[in-house]
Structure formats: structure tokens, C-alpha cells
Coordinates of C-alpha atoms and ligand atoms in Angstrom, one line a residue:
M1 CA -6.5 -5.9 78.1
R2 CA -8.7 -4.5 80.9
A3 CA -7.1 -6.9 83.4
A4 CA -3.6 -6.0 82.2
L5 CA -4.4 -2.3 82.6
T6 CA -5.8 -2.8 86.1
A7 CA -2.7 -4.8 87.0
L8 CA -0.5 -2.0 85.7
T9 CA -2.4 0.7 87.6
D10 CA -2.2 -1.4 90.8
E11 CA 1.5 -1.9 90.3
L12 CA 2.1 1.9 89.6
R13 CA 0.2 2.7 92.8
R14 CA 2.2 0.1 94.8
L15 CA 5.5 1.5 93.4
K16 CA 4.5 5.0 94.2
A17 CA 3.6 3.9 97.8
I18 CA 7.2 2.5 98.2
G19 CA 8.7 5.7 97.0
V20 CA 9.4 5.0 93.3
K21 CA 9.1 8.3 91.6
S22 CA 9.3 7.3 87.9
V23 CA 9.4 4.3 85.6
S24 CA 10.8 4.6 82.1
V25 CA 8.7 3.4 79.2
T26 CA 9.8 2.4 75.7
D27 CA 8.3 4.2 72.6
E28 CA 6.6 0.9 71.6
S29 CA 5.0 0.7 75.1
I30 CA 3.9 4.3 74.9
A31 CA 2.1 3.6 71.6
I32 CA 0.4 0.6 73.2
L33 CA -0.7 2.6 76.2
R34 CA -2.0 5.4 74.1
R35 CA -4.0 3.0 72.1
V36 CA -5.5 1.5 75.3
V37 CA -6.3 5.0 76.7
A38 CA -7.9 6.0 73.3
D39 CA -9.9 2.7 73.3
R40 CA -11.0 3.4 76.9
K41 CA -12.1 6.9 76.0
S42 CA -14.3 5.6 73.2
A43 CA -15.7 2.7 75.2
A44 CA -19.1 3.2 76.8
K45 CA -18.1 2.2 80.4
P46 CA -15.1 3.7 82.1
L47 CA -12.8 1.4 84.1
A48 CA -13.2 3.3 87.4
P49 CA -14.7 6.5 88.6
I50 CA -12.3 9.4 88.8
A51 CA -11.8 10.4 92.4
E52 CA -8.3 11.9 92.6
P53 CA -5.7 13.1 90.2
A54 CA -4.1 10.3 88.2
P55 CA -0.5 9.5 88.9
S56 CA 1.7 9.8 85.8
V57 CA 4.5 7.9 84.2
Q58 CA 7.4 9.9 82.9
A59 CA 8.8 8.4 79.8
R60 CA 11.5 10.0 77.6
G61 CA 9.9 13.3 78.0
Y62 CA 6.3 12.1 77.6
E63 CA 3.7 12.4 80.4
L64 CA 1.4 9.5 80.2
P65 CA -2.0 9.6 81.8
V66 CA -2.5 6.5 83.9
P67 CA -6.0 5.3 84.8
A68 CA -7.4 7.3 87.7
A69 CA -7.5 5.9 91.2
S70 CA -10.8 4.8 92.7
P71 CA -11.6 6.0 96.2
K72 CA -10.7 2.6 97.6
P73 CA -8.0 1.0 95.5
P74 CA -9.0 -2.6 94.6
A75 CA -6.8 -5.4 96.0
P76 CA -3.8 -5.9 93.8
V77 CA -4.3 -8.5 91.1
V78 CA -0.6 -9.1 90.8
A79 CA 1.8 -10.6 93.4
P80 CA 4.0 -7.9 95.0
I81 CA 7.7 -8.1 94.1
A82 CA 8.8 -11.3 95.8
T83 CA 11.1 -10.8 98.8
M84 CA 14.7 -11.8 98.1
P85 CA 16.6 -14.6 99.8
P86 CA 19.9 -13.6 101.3
P87 CA 22.6 -12.6 98.7
P88 CA 24.5 -15.5 97.3
K89 CA 27.9 -16.3 98.8
L90 CA 30.1 -16.8 95.8
T91 CA 33.2 -19.0 95.9
M92 CA 35.4 -18.1 93.0
P93 CA 37.9 -20.6 91.5
E94 CA 41.6 -19.9 91.2
G95 CA 42.8 -19.1 87.7
D96 CA 43.2 -16.3 85.2
R97 CA 40.7 -13.6 84.6
Q98 CA 38.9 -15.4 81.8
T99 CA 38.6 -18.6 83.8
R100 CA 37.2 -16.8 86.8
W101 CA 34.8 -14.7 84.6
N102 CA 33.6 -17.9 82.8
A103 CA 32.9 -19.5 86.2
L104 CA 31.0 -16.4 87.4
L105 CA 28.9 -16.5 84.2
A106 CA 28.1 -20.1 84.9
M107 CA 27.1 -19.2 88.5
V108 CA 24.8 -16.3 87.6
N109 CA 23.2 -18.3 84.8
G110 CA 22.6 -21.2 87.3
D111 CA 21.3 -18.9 90.0
V112 CA 17.7 -20.1 90.6
T113 CA 16.7 -16.7 92.1
C114 CA 18.0 -14.8 89.0
R115 CA 16.4 -17.4 86.7
S116 CA 13.0 -17.3 88.5
R117 CA 12.8 -13.5 87.8
L118 CA 13.1 -14.0 84.1
R119 CA 10.2 -13.9 81.7
P120 CA 10.1 -16.9 79.3
G121 CA 12.9 -16.7 76.7
K122 CA 14.7 -13.8 78.4
K123 CA 18.3 -13.8 79.6
V124 CA 20.2 -13.2 82.8
V125 CA 22.7 -10.4 82.1
L126 CA 26.3 -10.2 83.3
G127 CA 28.8 -7.5 82.3
V128 CA 30.7 -7.3 79.0
G129 CA 34.0 -5.9 77.8
S130 CA 37.7 -6.1 78.4
L131 CA 38.7 -8.1 81.4
E132 CA 41.7 -5.9 81.6
A133 CA 39.8 -2.6 81.4
Q134 CA 41.1 0.4 83.3
I135 CA 37.6 1.8 83.5
M136 CA 34.4 0.0 84.5
F137 CA 31.0 1.6 83.9
V138 CA 28.2 0.4 86.2
G139 CA 24.5 0.9 85.3
E140 CA 21.3 0.0 87.0
A141 CA 19.5 -2.9 85.4
P142 CA 18.9 -4.6 82.0
G143 CA 16.1 -3.2 79.9
A144 CA 14.1 -4.7 77.1
E145 CA 16.9 -5.1 74.6
E146 CA 19.4 -6.2 77.2
E147 CA 17.3 -9.1 78.5
I148 CA 16.8 -10.3 74.9
Q149 CA 20.5 -10.1 74.0
G150 CA 21.9 -11.0 77.4
E151 CA 24.3 -8.0 77.2
P152 CA 24.2 -4.8 79.2
F153 CA 23.7 -1.4 77.5
V154 CA 22.7 -2.5 74.0
G155 CA 19.4 -0.5 73.8
P156 CA 19.1 3.3 73.1
A157 CA 20.9 4.2 76.4
G158 CA 23.6 1.8 75.6
Q159 CA 24.1 3.2 72.2
L160 CA 24.6 6.6 73.8
L161 CA 27.0 5.2 76.3
T162 CA 29.0 3.7 73.5
K163 CA 29.2 7.1 71.8
M164 CA 30.4 8.6 75.1
I165 CA 33.1 6.0 75.3
L166 CA 34.1 6.7 71.8
G167 CA 34.2 10.4 72.7
M168 CA 36.7 9.5 75.4
G169 CA 39.0 8.0 72.7
L170 CA 38.2 4.5 73.7
K171 CA 36.4 1.6 72.1
R172 CA 33.5 -0.1 73.8
T173 CA 35.6 -3.3 73.8
E174 CA 38.3 -1.5 75.8
V175 CA 36.2 -0.8 78.8
Y176 CA 34.1 -3.0 81.0
I177 CA 30.3 -2.4 81.3
G178 CA 28.2 -3.9 84.0
N179 CA 25.0 -3.4 85.9
I180 CA 24.0 -3.7 89.6
M181 CA 21.2 -6.0 88.5
N182 CA 21.4 -9.2 86.6
W183 CA 17.8 -9.3 85.4
R184 CA 15.2 -6.8 84.2
P185 CA 13.0 -5.8 87.2
D186 CA 9.5 -7.0 86.4
L187 CA 6.3 -5.1 86.0
P188 CA 2.9 -6.8 85.8
T189 CA 2.4 -8.0 82.3
A190 CA -0.3 -10.1 80.8
P191 CA 0.8 -13.7 79.9
G192 CA 2.4 -13.7 76.5
A193 CA 2.5 -9.9 76.3
T194 CA 5.6 -7.7 76.2
Q195 CA 6.6 -6.0 79.4
I196 CA 5.6 -2.3 79.3
G197 CA 8.4 -0.1 80.6
N198 CA 11.0 -0.5 83.3
R199 CA 11.0 0.1 87.0
P200 CA 14.1 0.8 89.2
P201 CA 15.2 -2.2 91.2
T202 CA 14.4 -2.3 94.9
E203 CA 17.1 -2.1 97.5
E204 CA 16.7 -5.8 98.3
E205 CA 17.0 -6.8 94.6
M206 CA 20.2 -4.7 94.3
R207 CA 21.6 -6.2 97.5
Y208 CA 20.9 -9.7 96.1
C209 CA 22.9 -9.0 92.9
L210 CA 25.7 -7.0 94.4
P211 CA 28.0 -10.1 95.0
Y212 CA 28.0 -10.6 91.2
L213 CA 29.1 -7.1 90.6
R214 CA 31.8 -7.2 93.3
A215 CA 33.1 -10.4 91.8
Q216 CA 33.4 -8.7 88.4
I217 CA 35.3 -5.8 90.0
E218 CA 37.6 -8.3 91.6
I219 CA 38.2 -10.1 88.3
V220 CA 38.7 -7.1 86.1
N221 CA 40.4 -5.0 88.8
P222 CA 39.7 -1.7 87.1
A223 CA 41.6 1.5 88.1
L224 CA 38.3 3.4 88.1
I225 CA 34.6 2.9 88.3
V226 CA 31.9 5.2 86.8
A227 CA 28.4 4.8 88.3
L228 CA 25.7 5.8 85.9
G229 CA 22.7 7.4 87.5
K230 CA 21.3 7.7 91.0
T231 CA 20.1 4.2 91.4
A232 CA 23.5 2.7 90.6
A233 CA 25.2 5.2 92.8
E234 CA 22.8 4.4 95.7
G235 CA 23.2 0.7 95.2
L236 CA 26.9 1.0 95.5
L237 CA 27.3 3.8 98.0
G238 CA 24.4 2.8 100.3
F239 CA 20.8 3.6 100.4
G240 CA 20.2 7.2 101.6
A241 CA 23.8 8.0 100.8
V242 CA 22.9 9.9 97.6
K243 CA 20.4 12.6 98.3
T244 CA 20.5 14.1 94.8
L245 CA 22.5 13.1 91.9
G246 CA 23.4 16.7 91.3
E247 CA 25.2 16.7 94.6
A248 CA 26.9 13.3 94.2
R249 CA 28.1 13.7 90.6
G250 CA 31.3 15.2 89.4
R251 CA 33.4 14.1 92.4
W252 CA 35.2 11.0 93.5
H253 CA 33.7 8.5 95.8
E254 CA 35.0 5.0 96.6
F255 CA 33.6 1.5 96.1
A256 CA 35.4 -1.8 96.7
G257 CA 38.6 0.1 97.2
K258 CA 38.4 1.8 93.8
P259 CA 37.9 5.5 93.1
M260 CA 34.4 5.9 91.7
M261 CA 32.9 8.8 89.7
V262 CA 29.2 9.3 89.8
T263 CA 27.5 10.8 86.8
Y264 CA 24.1 10.9 85.1
H265 CA 22.7 7.9 83.4
P266 CA 22.7 8.2 79.6
S267 CA 18.9 7.9 79.6
Y268 CA 18.8 11.3 81.3
I269 CA 20.3 12.7 78.1
L270 CA 17.9 10.7 75.9
R271 CA 15.0 12.4 77.6
E272 CA 16.3 15.9 76.9
P273 CA 19.4 15.9 74.7
T274 CA 20.6 19.4 75.3
N275 CA 24.3 20.5 75.1
R276 CA 24.0 21.7 78.7
K277 CA 23.2 18.2 80.0
K278 CA 25.7 16.5 77.7
R279 CA 28.3 18.9 79.0
M280 CA 27.6 18.0 82.6
I281 CA 28.2 14.3 81.9
W282 CA 31.2 15.2 79.7
E283 CA 32.8 17.2 82.5
D284 CA 32.5 14.1 84.7
L285 CA 34.1 12.0 82.0
L286 CA 36.9 14.5 81.5
M287 CA 37.7 14.0 85.2
V288 CA 37.7 10.2 84.6
M289 CA 40.0 10.6 81.6
E290 CA 42.4 12.8 83.6
R291 CA 42.6 10.3 86.5
A292 CA 43.0 7.4 84.0
A293 CA 45.8 9.4 82.3
L294 CA 44.1 9.2 79.0
P295 CA 45.2 11.8 76.4
I296 CA 42.8 14.7 76.1
S297 CA 42.8 17.0 73.1
E298 CA 41.7 20.6 73.1
R299 CA 38.8 19.5 70.9
Q300 CA 37.7 17.0 73.5
R301 CA 38.0 19.6 76.2
G302 CA 35.6 21.8 74.3
Y303 CA 32.9 19.2 73.6
F304 CA 29.3 20.4 74.2
L305 CA 30.3 23.9 75.2
D306 CA 28.0 25.4 72.5
K307 CA 24.6 26.4 73.9
Ligands
URA401 N1 20.2 0.9 81.6 C1 21.0 0.3 82.5 O1 21.2 0.9 83.5 N2 21.6 -0.8 82.1 C2 21.5 -1.4 81.0 O2 22.1 -2.4 80.7 C3 20.6 -0.8 80.0 C4 20.0 0.4 80.3

């Protein structure tokens, strides 16, 4: 456990050094970390002398203490995130949408780079939904549930996304849901243990996976794209193109020749489920509904207006 905790600390420091501001952590992981921290407190010997304020992990509204930094951080005990080969050049077959999508699924499942990033028993994730969808939602990367099921947005954030889609008067099966990433970005985890938390994908990782997303856009040919969260928006619009999500959301951008709305990621609401935040996403989705010529009732227009 001590080795795993040291590895986690090293990785958090490394991520902080490359500009990663937060990683999300599941409730289960929080419970495990709390136990570790409690065990450490009761142990006779601390892991390392406290020399500077500990970095923190933000997780669904929790602030988790992370073991304090020593004056000279020890050499990382985990390999850094492997550098990526150049993005794959995909040659799509002729045929109808289903034929091409099936071929793409076979390509991503056979991609050795994607496969090499998976933990044992976990799955590569491609998009899901109607291949004739008018609206395509694009998120960041699979999380714990998604890499088990091999389907995007099936965990807590996905359940909220499904509710948002229902609120728009659509079924989940009537839209298309994808991610920039086809695998869950790794964090150091002891062999056989469950990965604790998620980290945002690096620029290189997203660049590697982008051809798969572009191919899905080409196959589905949606009228509109909705980018969920800053990472997805940056992955699509270019790094450095999105200074703050507050400034990028609620207006139309363009990706792959399609109008693209940027809005908050559903996990933003999960962290603080206030009507004010729900309304912000909802106003963006009302713009999407208007542009997609979906019917909008007075009731829908008024969602989440109550404080
Ligand atoms: N968050 C994402 O961005 N994508 C998923 O598939 C799940 C959670």
C-alpha cells in the first residue's frame, strides 16, 4: 500500500508540474484514500517529513489531503505517460453507415496503441447511439464504468447526460455519444488494484485518438456537435483555444465543418448540483434544440429557473 501511495503522490506531482489542475476521484476511491490516510495517521512512522503544503485532489466536492511533498521529491517509481506514436491514418471502406462504423470498431479494437493503454480486462471505447443522429455529444474520456462496459457515458456523469437528453425531448438512442479518447487515461495503480480516480488526457493522447472521432463524425454526419467540458472543447478547437469554459460556452464554434456548441461537462453539475449551474447547461442545450429545430415547450424553456 505504501508503494502505491508513493506512486500516486509522484504521479500527482508530475501531473501538477505539467499543468493538470484537478483529477476526479470516485466515491469508492475516496473511501480507500481516506482509509489509507487514517492508517497513516495511526502508524508510528510517517511516510515523509512535511516540508511544504500538500497538493490536493478535487473530487466531487471533496478536498482530499494528499501525502505531503518531501524537500527533494523522490525519483518517480512509475513510468511517465508513454509518448504517443503519430495518430493513425484510417482508411475507411465504402459502404453504408453501419458497415463503415463496424469497420471503425474493428480498427479501434485492433489498434495496438489503444490496446496497450488498457488495464487487464478493460475495454477500448468507441461512441454509441444512432448512426443517423442529428446531434452528437462529445466528452473527454472513458471512466471506470465506461472502460468496463466499453460504452461512453454510462457512469454517474453519463446518467446525468442521459437525463439532459431526455429533457431535450430525445431518447439516448436518438443521439450519438462519443469521446475524444478511446481509453481511460491511466494513473499509477498497484498490480491487481482498481485505478483510483481519473486524469484528463494529455494533448498527445487526444491527438492520437482524434482520427477515430473524426471518422465517427464522417459516418454519422450530424447536423450539430455538443462538446462537453473544457478538455473536450480544447481537444477539438485546439490547445490554448479555450481560455475558460465560461467564455467558450453558450456560443457556436465549428469543428469538422459542423456547428459546435461548447457547454459544461455533466460532472460539473454532479460536483455542485445547483439550479444555477443546471440552468447554464440548459440554456446552451436550448440553443442546440433551436438550431436542430426541435420543438420546445414553455415548460422546457423554464427548466431550472427556480433558485
Ligand atoms: N466522462 C466523459 O467525458 N466520457 C465518458 O464516457 C464518461 C465520463
